[in-house]
Coordinates of C-alpha atoms in Angstrom, one line a residue:
Chain A
X23 CA -14.8 5.0 -27.4
X24 CA -11.9 5.4 -29.3
X25 CA -10.2 8.6 -30.2
X26 CA -11.5 9.0 -33.9
X27 CA -14.8 8.4 -33.0
X28 CA -14.5 11.0 -29.8
X29 CA -12.7 13.6 -32.8
X30 CA -16.2 13.0 -35.3
X31 CA -18.6 12.9 -32.9
X32 CA -20.4 16.4 -30.7
X33 CA -18.1 19.3 -31.2
X34 CA -19.6 21.3 -28.5
X35 CA -18.9 21.1 -25.1
X36 CA -21.0 19.5 -22.2
X37 CA -20.6 21.5 -19.3
X38 CA -22.6 20.2 -16.5
X39 CA -23.1 21.3 -13.0
X40 CA -22.3 17.9 -11.9
X41 CA -19.2 18.0 -9.2
X42 CA -16.3 15.6 -10.4
X43 CA -13.6 16.8 -7.8
X44 CA -14.4 18.6 -4.5
X45 CA -11.8 19.8 -2.4
X46 CA -12.8 20.5 1.3
X47 CA -10.8 22.6 3.7
X48 CA -7.4 21.2 2.8
X49 CA -4.8 22.1 4.8
X50 CA -0.8 20.8 4.0
X51 CA 2.4 21.6 5.9
X52 CA 5.5 20.7 5.6
X53 CA 7.1 21.0 9.1
X54 CA 6.1 24.4 10.1
X55 CA 5.4 25.9 6.9
X56 CA 2.0 26.1 5.4
X57 CA 1.9 25.4 2.3
X58 CA -2.1 25.0 2.0
X59 CA -4.4 26.6 4.6
X60 CA -8.2 25.6 4.5
X61 CA -8.4 25.6 0.9
X62 CA -12.2 24.2 -0.5
X63 CA -13.2 24.5 -4.0
X64 CA -14.7 22.3 -7.1
X65 CA -14.2 21.2 -10.3
X66 CA -17.2 20.4 -12.3
X67 CA -17.6 17.8 -14.8
X68 CA -16.7 19.2 -18.3
X69 CA -15.2 22.4 -17.3
X70 CA -11.6 23.9 -17.3
X71 CA -10.8 24.9 -14.4
X72 CA -8.3 27.3 -13.7
X73 CA -6.2 27.8 -10.3
X74 CA -4.1 31.0 -10.1
X75 CA -2.2 32.9 -7.6
X76 CA 1.2 34.6 -7.1
X77 CA 4.4 32.5 -7.2
X78 CA 4.5 30.1 -3.9
X79 CA 0.5 30.3 -3.3
X80 CA 0.4 26.6 -3.1
X81 CA -1.2 26.0 -6.7
X82 CA 1.5 23.2 -7.5
X83 CA 1.2 21.3 -3.9
X84 CA -2.9 21.5 -4.4
X85 CA -2.5 19.3 -7.9
X86 CA 0.0 17.0 -6.1
X87 CA -2.8 16.6 -3.3
X88 CA -5.4 15.5 -5.7
X89 CA -3.6 13.1 -7.4
X90 CA -2.0 11.6 -4.5
X91 CA 1.6 12.6 -4.2
X92 CA 1.1 14.7 -0.8
X93 CA -1.5 13.9 1.6
X94 CA -3.1 16.8 3.0
X95 CA -2.9 16.7 7.1
X96 CA -6.6 17.7 7.2
X97 CA -9.7 18.4 5.0
X98 CA -11.3 15.7 2.4
X99 CA -10.9 15.5 -1.4
X100 CA -14.2 13.7 -3.2
X101 CA -13.3 12.5 -6.3
X102 CA -16.3 10.9 -8.6
X103 CA -18.3 10.7 -5.6
X104 CA -15.6 8.9 -3.2
X105 CA -14.2 10.7 -0.2
X106 CA -10.3 9.6 0.3
X107 CA -7.8 10.4 3.0
X108 CA -4.7 9.0 1.9
X109 CA -4.1 7.9 -1.8
X110 CA -1.5 6.6 -3.7
X111 CA -0.5 8.3 -7.3
X112 CA -0.9 5.3 -9.0
X113 CA -4.4 4.8 -7.7
X114 CA -4.8 8.3 -8.6
X115 CA -3.6 7.6 -12.3
X116 CA -6.2 4.3 -12.5
X117 CA -8.9 6.4 -11.5
X118 CA -8.4 8.8 -14.2
X119 CA -6.5 11.7 -13.2
X120 CA -3.8 12.7 -15.6
X121 CA -1.3 15.5 -15.5
X122 CA 1.3 17.2 -16.5
X123 CA 4.6 18.9 -15.1
X124 CA 5.8 22.4 -14.5
X125 CA 9.2 21.4 -15.4
X126 CA 8.8 19.2 -18.2
X127 CA 8.9 15.3 -17.0
X128 CA 9.6 13.1 -19.6
X129 CA 11.0 10.0 -19.6
X130 CA 14.0 11.3 -21.9
X131 CA 15.6 8.3 -22.9
X132 CA 12.3 6.8 -24.7
X133 CA 10.9 8.2 -28.0
X134 CA 8.0 10.1 -28.0
X135 CA 6.0 7.0 -29.3
X136 CA 7.5 5.3 -26.6
X137 CA 6.6 7.9 -24.1
X138 CA 3.0 8.5 -25.0
X139 CA 2.6 4.1 -25.0
X140 CA 3.7 4.5 -21.8
X141 CA 0.4 6.7 -20.4
X142 CA -1.7 3.0 -21.8
X143 CA 0.5 0.8 -18.9
X144 CA -2.8 0.8 -17.4
X145 CA -5.1 -0.4 -20.0
X146 CA -2.4 -3.2 -20.8
X147 CA -3.4 -6.7 -19.8
X148 CA -1.1 -9.1 -21.2
X149 CA 0.8 -11.0 -18.5
X150 CA 4.5 -11.1 -18.3
X151 CA 4.9 -14.3 -19.7
X152 CA 3.2 -13.7 -23.3
X153 CA 5.3 -10.2 -23.4
X154 CA 8.2 -12.5 -23.5
X155 CA 7.1 -14.1 -26.3
X156 CA 5.2 -11.1 -27.8
X157 CA 2.8 -13.4 -29.0
X158 CA -0.8 -13.5 -28.2
X159 CA -2.6 -11.2 -25.5
X160 CA 0.7 -9.1 -25.8
X161 CA 1.0 -8.4 -29.3
X162 CA -2.6 -7.5 -29.6
X163 CA -2.0 -5.5 -26.7
X164 CA 0.4 -3.5 -28.3
X165 CA -0.7 -3.1 -31.8
X166 CA -4.4 -1.6 -30.3
X167 CA -2.6 0.4 -28.0
X168 CA -0.4 1.3 -31.0
X169 CA -3.6 2.8 -32.7
X170 CA -4.6 4.7 -30.2
X171 CA -1.2 6.6 -29.3
X172 CA -1.1 7.1 -33.0
X173 CA -4.4 8.4 -33.1
X174 CA -3.4 10.9 -30.1
X175 CA 0.0 11.5 -32.2
X176 CA -2.7 12.7 -35.5
X177 CA -4.3 15.0 -33.1
X178 CA -1.4 16.9 -31.0
X179 CA 0.2 16.8 -35.0
X180 CA 3.1 15.4 -33.4
X181 CA 3.7 12.7 -36.3
X182 CA 6.9 13.4 -37.5
X183 CA 8.7 13.1 -34.3
X184 CA 7.2 9.9 -32.9
X185 CA 10.5 7.7 -33.2
X186 CA 12.7 10.6 -31.8
X187 CA 14.0 10.5 -28.3
X188 CA 12.2 12.9 -26.5
X189 CA 15.4 14.5 -24.9
X190 CA 16.7 16.1 -28.7
X191 CA 13.4 17.9 -29.1
X192 CA 13.3 21.7 -28.5
X193 CA 10.9 22.6 -25.4
X194 CA 7.7 23.2 -26.9
X195 CA 7.5 20.1 -28.5
X196 CA 8.4 18.3 -25.4
X197 CA 5.8 19.8 -23.5
X198 CA 3.3 18.7 -26.2
X199 CA 4.5 15.4 -26.2
X200 CA 4.1 15.1 -22.1
X201 CA 0.2 16.2 -23.5
X202 CA -0.1 13.9 -25.3
X203 CA 1.6 11.3 -23.0
X204 CA -1.3 12.4 -20.0
X205 CA -3.8 12.2 -22.9
X206 CA -3.1 8.3 -23.5
X207 CA -4.3 8.0 -20.3
X208 CA -7.6 8.7 -21.4
X209 CA -8.2 10.8 -18.0
X210 CA -11.7 12.1 -16.4
X211 CA -9.6 14.6 -15.0
X212 CA -6.5 16.1 -16.4
X213 CA -4.2 18.5 -14.6
X214 CA -1.6 20.8 -16.5
X215 CA 0.5 22.3 -14.4
X216 CA 1.8 25.8 -16.6
X217 CA 1.5 24.3 -20.1
X218 CA 2.7 27.6 -21.6
X219 CA 5.8 28.4 -19.3
X220 CA 8.2 29.4 -21.5
X221 CA 7.0 29.1 -25.0
X222 CA 6.4 31.7 -27.4
X223 CA 3.8 33.6 -28.4
X224 CA 2.9 30.8 -31.7
X225 CA 3.3 27.8 -28.9
X226 CA 1.3 29.7 -26.5
X227 CA -1.5 29.5 -29.4
X228 CA -1.3 25.7 -30.3
X229 CA -1.2 24.8 -27.1
X230 CA -4.2 27.0 -26.1
X231 CA -6.2 25.4 -29.5
X232 CA -5.0 22.0 -27.9
X233 CA -6.2 22.3 -24.7
X234 CA -9.7 23.8 -26.1
X235 CA -9.9 20.4 -28.7
X236 CA -9.2 18.1 -25.9
X237 CA -11.8 19.4 -23.9
X238 CA -14.0 19.8 -26.3
X239 CA -13.6 16.2 -28.3
X240 CA -12.8 14.1 -25.4
X241 CA -15.0 15.9 -22.7
X242 CA -12.2 15.9 -20.6
X243 CA -12.4 18.1 -17.3
X244 CA -9.3 20.3 -17.0
X245 CA -7.9 22.3 -14.3
X246 CA -5.3 24.2 -15.3
X247 CA -2.4 26.3 -13.8
X248 CA -1.0 29.0 -15.4
X249 CA 0.3 32.5 -15.0
X250 CA -0.3 34.3 -18.7
X251 CA -3.4 36.0 -17.7
X252 CA -4.6 36.4 -21.0
X253 CA -4.6 32.5 -21.6
X254 CA -6.2 32.1 -18.4
X255 CA -9.0 34.3 -18.9
X256 CA -9.9 33.4 -22.4
X257 CA -9.7 29.3 -21.8
X258 CA -11.3 29.2 -18.5
X259 CA -14.6 28.6 -17.2
X260 CA -14.1 29.6 -13.6
X261 CA -10.9 30.4 -11.8
X262 CA -9.8 29.8 -8.3
X263 CA -7.4 32.1 -6.7
X264 CA -4.8 31.2 -3.9
X265 CA -2.6 33.6 -2.3
X266 CA -0.1 32.5 0.7
X267 CA -2.2 28.9 0.7
X268 CA -5.5 30.6 1.2
X269 CA -7.9 31.1 -1.7
X270 CA -9.0 34.5 -2.1
X271 CA -11.3 34.5 -4.9
X272 CA -13.3 31.8 -7.0
X273 CA -15.7 32.3 -10.0
X274 CA -15.9 33.1 -13.5
X275 CA -13.0 35.3 -15.5
X276 CA -14.7 38.6 -15.0
X277 CA -15.4 37.9 -11.7
X278 CA -12.4 37.0 -10.6
X279 CA -10.8 40.2 -12.8
X280 CA -12.7 42.5 -10.6
X281 CA -12.7 41.2 -7.2
X282 CA -10.4 43.7 -5.6
X283 CA -8.1 40.8 -3.2
X284 CA -7.1 39.3 -6.5
X285 CA -5.7 43.0 -8.0
X286 CA -4.2 43.5 -4.5
X287 CA -2.6 40.4 -4.5
X288 CA -1.6 40.7 -8.3
X289 CA 0.2 44.5 -8.0
X290 CA 0.4 44.9 -4.5
X291 CA -0.9 47.1 -2.1
X292 CA 0.3 50.7 -0.7
X293 CA 1.1 50.2 2.7
Chain B
X19 CA 25.6 2.3 -51.4
X20 CA 23.3 -1.1 -50.0
X21 CA 22.4 0.2 -47.1
X22 CA 19.5 2.0 -47.9
X23 CA 15.4 2.0 -46.9
X24 CA 14.1 3.2 -50.0
X25 CA 10.8 1.4 -51.2
X26 CA 10.5 -0.5 -47.9
X27 CA 6.8 0.7 -46.7
X28 CA 5.3 -0.3 -43.7
X29 CA 1.7 -1.3 -43.9
X30 CA 1.0 -2.4 -40.6
X31 CA 2.0 -1.9 -37.0
X32 CA 2.9 -5.1 -36.5
X33 CA 5.1 -4.7 -39.2
X34 CA 6.9 -1.1 -38.0
X35 CA 7.4 -2.9 -34.7
X36 CA 9.6 -5.6 -35.2
X37 CA 13.0 -5.7 -34.1
X38 CA 14.7 -5.1 -37.5
X39 CA 12.4 -2.6 -39.3
X40 CA 15.1 -2.5 -42.1
X41 CA 15.4 -5.4 -44.1
X42 CA 19.5 -5.1 -44.6
X43 CA 19.3 -5.6 -40.9
X44 CA 17.2 -8.4 -40.7
X45 CA 19.3 -10.0 -43.6
X46 CA 22.5 -9.2 -41.5
X47 CA 20.9 -10.8 -38.4
X48 CA 20.2 -14.0 -40.4
X49 CA 23.5 -14.7 -41.9
X50 CA 25.1 -13.8 -38.2
X51 CA 23.0 -16.6 -36.9
X52 CA 23.4 -19.0 -40.0
X53 CA 26.8 -18.4 -39.4
X54 CA 27.2 -18.7 -35.7
X55 CA 24.7 -22.1 -35.5
X56 CA 26.2 -24.1 -38.7
X57 CA 29.3 -22.2 -40.2
X58 CA 31.1 -22.2 -36.9
X59 CA 30.1 -25.7 -35.8
X60 CA 31.3 -27.2 -39.2
X61 CA 34.7 -25.1 -39.0
X62 CA 35.3 -26.6 -35.6
X63 CA 34.3 -30.1 -36.2
X64 CA 37.3 -29.7 -39.0
X65 CA 39.7 -27.9 -37.2
X66 CA 39.6 -24.9 -39.9
X67 CA 41.9 -22.2 -39.4
X68 CA 40.9 -20.6 -35.7
X69 CA 39.9 -24.2 -34.4
X70 CA 43.0 -25.8 -35.2
X71 CA 43.0 -26.2 -31.1
X72 CA 40.3 -25.7 -28.6
X73 CA 42.3 -22.6 -27.3
X74 CA 40.0 -20.4 -29.8
X75 CA 36.6 -21.8 -28.8
X76 CA 37.3 -22.6 -25.1
X77 CA 39.0 -19.6 -24.0
X78 CA 37.2 -16.7 -26.3
X79 CA 33.9 -18.1 -27.8
X80 CA 32.5 -20.1 -25.1
X81 CA 32.8 -17.0 -22.1
X82 CA 31.6 -14.7 -24.7
X83 CA 28.4 -16.6 -25.0
X84 CA 28.0 -16.7 -21.7
X85 CA 29.4 -13.5 -20.3
X86 CA 27.2 -11.7 -23.1
X87 CA 23.8 -13.7 -21.7
X88 CA 25.1 -12.3 -18.2
X89 CA 25.6 -9.2 -19.5
X90 CA 21.9 -8.6 -21.0
X91 CA 20.4 -10.1 -17.7
X92 CA 22.4 -6.8 -16.1
X93 CA 21.7 -4.6 -18.5
X94 CA 18.0 -5.3 -17.7
X95 CA 18.9 -3.9 -14.3
X96 CA 21.0 -1.4 -14.6
X97 CA 20.7 -0.1 -17.8
X98 CA 16.9 -0.4 -18.6
X99 CA 15.7 -0.2 -15.0
X100 CA 18.4 2.4 -13.5
X101 CA 19.3 0.6 -10.5
X102 CA 23.1 0.1 -10.1
X103 CA 24.0 -3.3 -8.7
X104 CA 27.0 -4.8 -7.8
X105 CA 25.5 -8.3 -7.2
X106 CA 25.5 -9.9 -9.8
X107 CA 28.8 -12.1 -9.7
X108 CA 26.7 -13.1 -6.6
X109 CA 23.4 -14.0 -8.6
X110 CA 25.6 -16.1 -10.8
X111 CA 26.9 -18.1 -7.9
X112 CA 23.6 -19.2 -6.9
X113 CA 22.5 -19.8 -10.3
X114 CA 25.6 -22.5 -10.2
X115 CA 25.1 -23.7 -6.9
X116 CA 21.5 -23.8 -7.0
X117 CA 21.5 -26.1 -10.8
X118 CA 24.4 -28.0 -9.0
X119 CA 22.1 -28.9 -5.9
X120 CA 19.0 -29.7 -8.3
X121 CA 21.2 -31.4 -10.9
X122 CA 23.0 -33.5 -8.3
X123 CA 19.5 -33.8 -6.2
X124 CA 18.3 -32.4 -2.6
X125 CA 18.7 -35.6 -0.6
X126 CA 17.1 -34.0 2.4
X127 CA 13.6 -33.6 1.0
X128 CA 13.8 -36.6 -1.0
X129 CA 14.3 -34.7 -4.3
X130 CA 15.6 -36.9 -7.1
X131 CA 18.7 -35.5 -9.6
X132 CA 16.7 -33.0 -11.9
X133 CA 17.4 -33.6 -15.9
X134 CA 20.2 -30.7 -16.4
X135 CA 18.0 -28.1 -18.6
X136 CA 15.5 -28.4 -15.5
X137 CA 18.0 -27.8 -13.0
X138 CA 19.8 -24.9 -15.0
X139 CA 16.5 -23.1 -15.1
X140 CA 15.3 -23.9 -11.1
X141 CA 18.9 -22.7 -10.7
X142 CA 17.8 -19.2 -12.7
X143 CA 14.7 -19.0 -10.7
X144 CA 16.7 -19.1 -7.6
X145 CA 18.8 -16.4 -8.8
X146 CA 15.2 -14.5 -9.1
X147 CA 14.6 -15.4 -6.3
X148 CA 17.3 -14.1 -4.1
X149 CA 17.6 -11.1 -6.8
X150 CA 13.7 -9.7 -5.6
X151 CA 14.9 -10.4 -1.5
X152 CA 17.8 -8.0 -2.3
X153 CA 16.0 -5.8 -4.5
X154 CA 14.2 -4.6 -1.7
X155 CA 16.0 -1.8 -0.8
X156 CA 15.7 -0.5 -4.1
X157 CA 12.2 0.4 -3.1
X158 CA 13.9 2.9 -0.7
X159 CA 16.8 4.3 -1.5
X160 CA 18.7 5.1 -4.8
X161 CA 22.1 5.3 -7.1
X162 CA 24.9 4.7 -5.2
X163 CA 23.2 3.9 -1.8
X164 CA 21.9 1.0 -3.5
X165 CA 25.1 0.1 -5.3
X166 CA 26.2 -0.7 -1.4
X167 CA 23.0 -2.7 -0.3
X168 CA 23.5 -5.2 -3.4
X169 CA 27.5 -5.1 -2.5
X170 CA 26.3 -7.0 0.4
X171 CA 24.3 -9.4 -1.1
X172 CA 27.9 -10.0 -3.1
X173 CA 29.6 -10.6 0.1
X174 CA 27.0 -12.5 2.0
X175 CA 26.6 -15.4 -1.2
X176 CA 30.6 -15.1 -1.3
X177 CA 30.6 -16.3 2.5
X178 CA 27.9 -18.8 2.0
X179 CA 29.1 -21.0 -0.9
X180 CA 32.2 -21.0 1.0
X181 CA 30.9 -22.2 4.3
X182 CA 27.5 -23.7 3.9
X183 CA 28.9 -27.1 3.3
X184 CA 25.5 -28.2 1.8
X185 CA 25.8 -26.4 -1.4
X186 CA 29.2 -28.2 -2.2
X187 CA 27.1 -31.5 -0.9
X188 CA 30.5 -31.2 1.7
X189 CA 32.9 -31.7 -0.5
X190 CA 36.1 -31.9 1.6
X191 CA 38.1 -29.2 -1.1
X192 CA 34.9 -27.1 -1.3
X193 CA 35.0 -27.2 -4.7
X194 CA 32.4 -28.6 -6.5
X195 CA 32.2 -30.3 -10.4
X196 CA 29.4 -30.4 -12.6
X197 CA 27.0 -33.1 -12.9
X198 CA 26.7 -35.4 -16.2
X199 CA 25.7 -32.9 -18.5
X200 CA 22.3 -34.4 -20.8
X201 CA 21.0 -32.4 -22.8
X202 CA 17.2 -34.4 -23.4
X203 CA 19.0 -37.4 -23.4
X204 CA 22.2 -36.4 -25.4
X205 CA 25.8 -36.3 -23.4
X206 CA 27.7 -32.8 -23.8
X207 CA 31.3 -33.0 -24.1
X208 CA 33.1 -32.1 -26.6
X209 CA 33.9 -28.0 -26.7
X210 CA 31.7 -27.8 -30.0
X211 CA 28.8 -29.4 -28.0
X212 CA 28.8 -26.8 -25.6
X213 CA 29.7 -24.4 -27.8
X214 CA 26.1 -25.1 -29.3
X215 CA 24.1 -25.3 -25.8
X216 CA 25.6 -22.2 -24.9
X217 CA 24.4 -20.6 -28.3
X218 CA 21.2 -21.6 -27.8
X219 CA 20.3 -20.4 -24.7
X220 CA 22.0 -16.9 -25.6
X221 CA 20.1 -16.5 -28.5
X222 CA 16.8 -17.6 -26.4
X223 CA 17.6 -15.4 -23.8
X224 CA 18.4 -12.4 -26.0
X225 CA 15.4 -12.7 -28.0
X226 CA 13.0 -12.4 -24.5
X227 CA 14.8 -10.0 -22.9
X228 CA 14.0 -8.0 -26.2
X229 CA 10.4 -8.9 -26.6
X230 CA 10.5 -7.5 -22.6
X231 CA 12.2 -4.6 -22.8
X232 CA 10.3 -3.2 -25.7
X233 CA 6.9 -4.3 -24.4
X234 CA 5.0 -2.8 -21.8
X235 CA 7.0 -4.1 -18.9
X236 CA 10.1 -2.6 -20.3
X237 CA 8.6 0.5 -20.9
X238 CA 7.8 0.5 -17.4
X239 CA 11.5 0.0 -16.1
X240 CA 12.6 2.9 -18.2
X241 CA 10.0 5.2 -17.3
X242 CA 10.8 4.0 -13.3
X243 CA 14.7 5.1 -15.0
X244 CA 13.7 8.4 -16.6
X245 CA 11.8 9.9 -14.4
X246 CA 10.5 8.2 -11.4
X247 CA 7.6 10.3 -9.9
X248 CA 6.3 11.1 -13.0
X249 CA 6.1 7.2 -14.0
X250 CA 4.7 6.5 -10.6
X251 CA 1.5 9.4 -11.5
X252 CA 1.3 7.4 -14.5
X253 CA -0.1 4.5 -13.0
X254 CA 3.1 2.4 -13.0
X255 CA 3.8 0.8 -9.4
X256 CA 7.6 1.0 -8.6
X257 CA 7.5 -1.9 -6.2
X258 CA 6.2 -3.9 -9.5
X259 CA 8.6 -2.7 -11.9
X260 CA 11.7 -2.4 -9.8
X261 CA 11.2 -6.1 -8.5
X262 CA 10.3 -7.4 -12.1
X263 CA 13.6 -6.1 -13.1
X264 CA 15.5 -7.5 -10.3
X265 CA 13.5 -10.8 -11.2
X266 CA 14.0 -10.9 -14.6
X267 CA 17.8 -9.7 -14.5
X268 CA 18.7 -12.6 -11.9
X269 CA 17.4 -15.2 -13.8
X270 CA 19.3 -14.8 -16.8
X271 CA 22.2 -13.7 -14.7
X272 CA 21.7 -16.7 -12.7
X273 CA 21.1 -19.3 -15.8
X274 CA 24.6 -17.6 -17.0
X275 CA 26.4 -18.5 -13.7
X276 CA 25.1 -22.3 -14.1
X277 CA 26.3 -22.4 -17.7
X278 CA 29.6 -20.4 -16.7
X279 CA 30.2 -22.9 -14.2
X280 CA 29.0 -26.0 -16.5
X281 CA 30.0 -25.9 -19.5
X282 CA 33.4 -23.4 -19.0
X283 CA 34.8 -24.1 -15.8
X284 CA 33.3 -27.8 -15.3
X285 CA 35.1 -27.2 -11.6
X286 CA 34.9 -24.0 -9.5
X287 CA 35.0 -22.6 -6.5
X288 CA 33.0 -19.6 -5.1
X289 CA 35.9 -17.5 -5.9
X290 CA 34.7 -17.8 -9.3
X291 CA 32.1 -16.0 -8.7
X292 CA 33.6 -12.8 -6.7
X293 CA 33.1 -9.1 -6.6
X294 CA 35.6 -8.7 -9.7
X295 CA 32.7 -10.3 -11.5
X296 CA 30.0 -8.3 -10.3
X297 CA 32.8 -5.3 -11.7
X298 CA 33.6 -6.9 -15.1
X299 CA 29.8 -7.3 -15.8
X300 CA 29.2 -4.0 -14.9
X301 CA 32.3 -2.5 -17.0
X302 CA 30.3 -4.6 -19.8
X303 CA 27.1 -3.1 -19.9
X304 CA 28.7 0.5 -19.2
X305 CA 30.8 0.2 -22.1
X306 CA 28.9 -1.5 -24.7
X307 CA 26.0 0.9 -23.9
X308 CA 23.6 1.2 -21.0
X309 CA 20.3 0.3 -21.9
X310 CA 20.6 -1.4 -25.5
X311 CA 20.8 -5.5 -25.6
X312 CA 23.4 -5.2 -28.5
X313 CA 25.6 -2.9 -26.0
X314 CA 25.3 -6.3 -24.1
X315 CA 27.1 -8.4 -26.9
X316 CA 29.6 -5.7 -28.1
X317 CA 30.6 -4.9 -24.2
X318 CA 31.3 -8.4 -23.4
X319 CA 33.5 -9.1 -26.5
X320 CA 35.3 -6.1 -25.9
X321 CA 36.0 -6.6 -21.9
X322 CA 36.9 -10.1 -23.0
X323 CA 38.8 -9.4 -26.2
X324 CA 41.2 -6.9 -25.3
X325 CA 43.0 -8.2 -22.7
X326 CA 44.0 -11.2 -24.6
X327 CA 44.6 -8.9 -27.6
X328 CA 47.2 -7.0 -25.4
X329 CA 48.7 -9.7 -24.3
X330 CA 48.9 -11.3 -27.7
X331 CA 50.2 -8.1 -29.9
X332 CA 53.9 -7.7 -27.8
X333 CA 54.7 -11.3 -28.9
X334 CA 53.2 -11.2 -32.5
X335 CA 55.0 -7.8 -33.4
X336 CA 58.2 -9.6 -31.6
X337 CA 58.6 -6.7 -28.8
X338 CA 60.8 -8.4 -26.1
X339 CA 59.1 -7.5 -23.4
X340 CA 58.6 -10.4 -20.6
X341 CA 55.1 -11.7 -19.8
X342 CA 55.3 -9.8 -15.8
X343 CA 55.6 -6.4 -18.2
X344 CA 52.7 -7.3 -20.2
X345 CA 50.2 -7.9 -17.8
X346 CA 51.4 -4.8 -15.8
X347 CA 51.1 -2.5 -18.9
X348 CA 47.5 -4.6 -19.9
X349 CA 46.1 -3.2 -16.8
X350 CA 47.1 0.1 -17.5
X351 CA 46.5 0.1 -21.5
X352 CA 43.3 -1.4 -20.4
X353 CA 42.0 0.9 -17.5
X354 CA 43.5 4.2 -19.9
X355 CA 40.9 2.9 -22.7
X356 CA 38.1 2.4 -20.9
X357 CA 38.4 6.0 -19.9
X358 CA 39.4 6.9 -23.3
X359 CA 36.4 5.2 -24.5
X360 CA 33.5 6.9 -21.8
X361 CA 34.9 10.6 -22.5
X362 CA 34.8 10.0 -25.9
X363 CA 31.4 8.2 -26.6
X364 CA 29.8 7.7 -22.7
X365 CA 26.7 5.9 -24.5
X366 CA 28.9 3.1 -25.0
X367 CA 29.5 1.0 -28.5
X368 CA 25.7 0.8 -28.7
X369 CA 25.6 4.3 -29.6
X370 CA 28.8 4.6 -31.8
X371 CA 27.1 1.7 -33.6
X372 CA 23.9 3.4 -34.2
X373 CA 25.8 6.8 -35.4
X374 CA 27.6 4.5 -37.8
X375 CA 24.2 3.2 -39.2
X376 CA 22.8 6.5 -39.6
X377 CA 25.9 7.7 -41.5
X378 CA 25.7 4.9 -43.3
X379 CA 21.9 5.4 -44.8
X380 CA 23.6 8.5 -46.3
X381 CA 27.0 7.7 -47.7
X382 CA 28.7 8.4 -49.6
X383 CA 27.0 11.8 -49.0
X384 CA 27.2 13.9 -45.0
X385 CA 23.3 14.4 -45.2

């Protein structure tokens, strides 16, 4: 489905009970350090799932396991009904898992447009000889995917910077371009690693709006790491809380908010 | 005042994605091509001003064209894909010697002498093959370590072409001469004809290189260069991206090597493609501008012209110094200028050119 069609179609959310991704008893160790210790949770199709926890809880490591960058020593990850032990990142990408990074990881030497076009890499099929000539299938590819990228550029309201090298952009816009790049992959599962970190209130509001819009219009399932509790509680359908690599709570925002363990983890306990 | 894009509207994405989206640039490039392909050969044929002797053509123009081509090859690898290579000289040598072997025929496997164009292309393909082979370490190591690994290629092939007699067709002197240069049945002998051959190759491969770097594969190269982890998580396979950069880059460098040997040198030894050549090519792309096709041309021109300029200048000014002092001074000034330029503009001449164009759009107003 093209982006425009998606935008014009249903404006209602389709949260289902179908499990898109299931993490079971995953344990990840770096030498003697256990970053994740027997964590299980699932992400349902169409929902916004938040992963929260204090610093060093293993949230980013969890995302890295999900998209194949780290290989957990124990446990299973089932995505779209398929269980896997080890997976290469590019395989995860081709199966529809996209992500953004805590510290912006854009391609600094390239323009906004080229960055977003890079997200279309896997969908382009013209071979290198056509690309040398930039005729036939190669040109058709470029134009077709440019159209898609332009729709995403419209969607995220970054028309004015499409030909600016991303290294020159302010931080808030860079975060937005990174989201655009991930969206260009037409992901089924979008992993956002602290999309709001370092933003001011207005930028945060914009970003929240975009996240909700993405979820609504494209039906993308979103897993989100965020430290701003207001954002987490408002956006997400369900929240999983990690602390020191263990899961301490899992449920709707309201359940999690009133969970004593979570309150202790965040506020500390007097000993 | 002439350089304005006002009123030039793009109505399709194809229009927006052309190499030179500004009309004035397009006209400029056509004029330049016309000048290079028609006016210059005519001037040479009639021995007008700078072409009274063949010196300008053979010592400046021809090397410029061929080394620009090699610099484009190096730029694809170093500038676009971010893999530092010190083996460019070796890949030029492979191109030269393999084109020679294919051009003179390989009797061991009953291969007759190939037409020269095919021999040159096969020389490029051989270089591409060894480029991929010596690019394999790039999958594990980065930066300076990779530079050292590619340095191994340089020394290895220096040795091979010096010691393995098969490559020189068992010539007792160790040096080889280019086969008869027959392009499509037309014998190339005069400097003007050599110039035209080099120019045609350069134009063709510059266009191919530009098409590649602005297409899908080029974006993959740049993604690997800028942030390899993010690139991998977006579905770009480092193996494919890096090795394709090594292949394309070595192919173009190999072709340049074959042209250098056949057109510029005629008779050559492995010394023509030693480590100095590799360094020279690397300097060209760094000074010209990493990640810019235009920069390859500017860098090649600078590195070639500056020594000549520095040699000629004292004599022209009538400064009474010996040739020996001149050559020493030349090294000093050359080094100093490279430092100066890199401090002033680390992104090279290509960036200066870009800034100049941006200023020209506003001229005579500052903004």
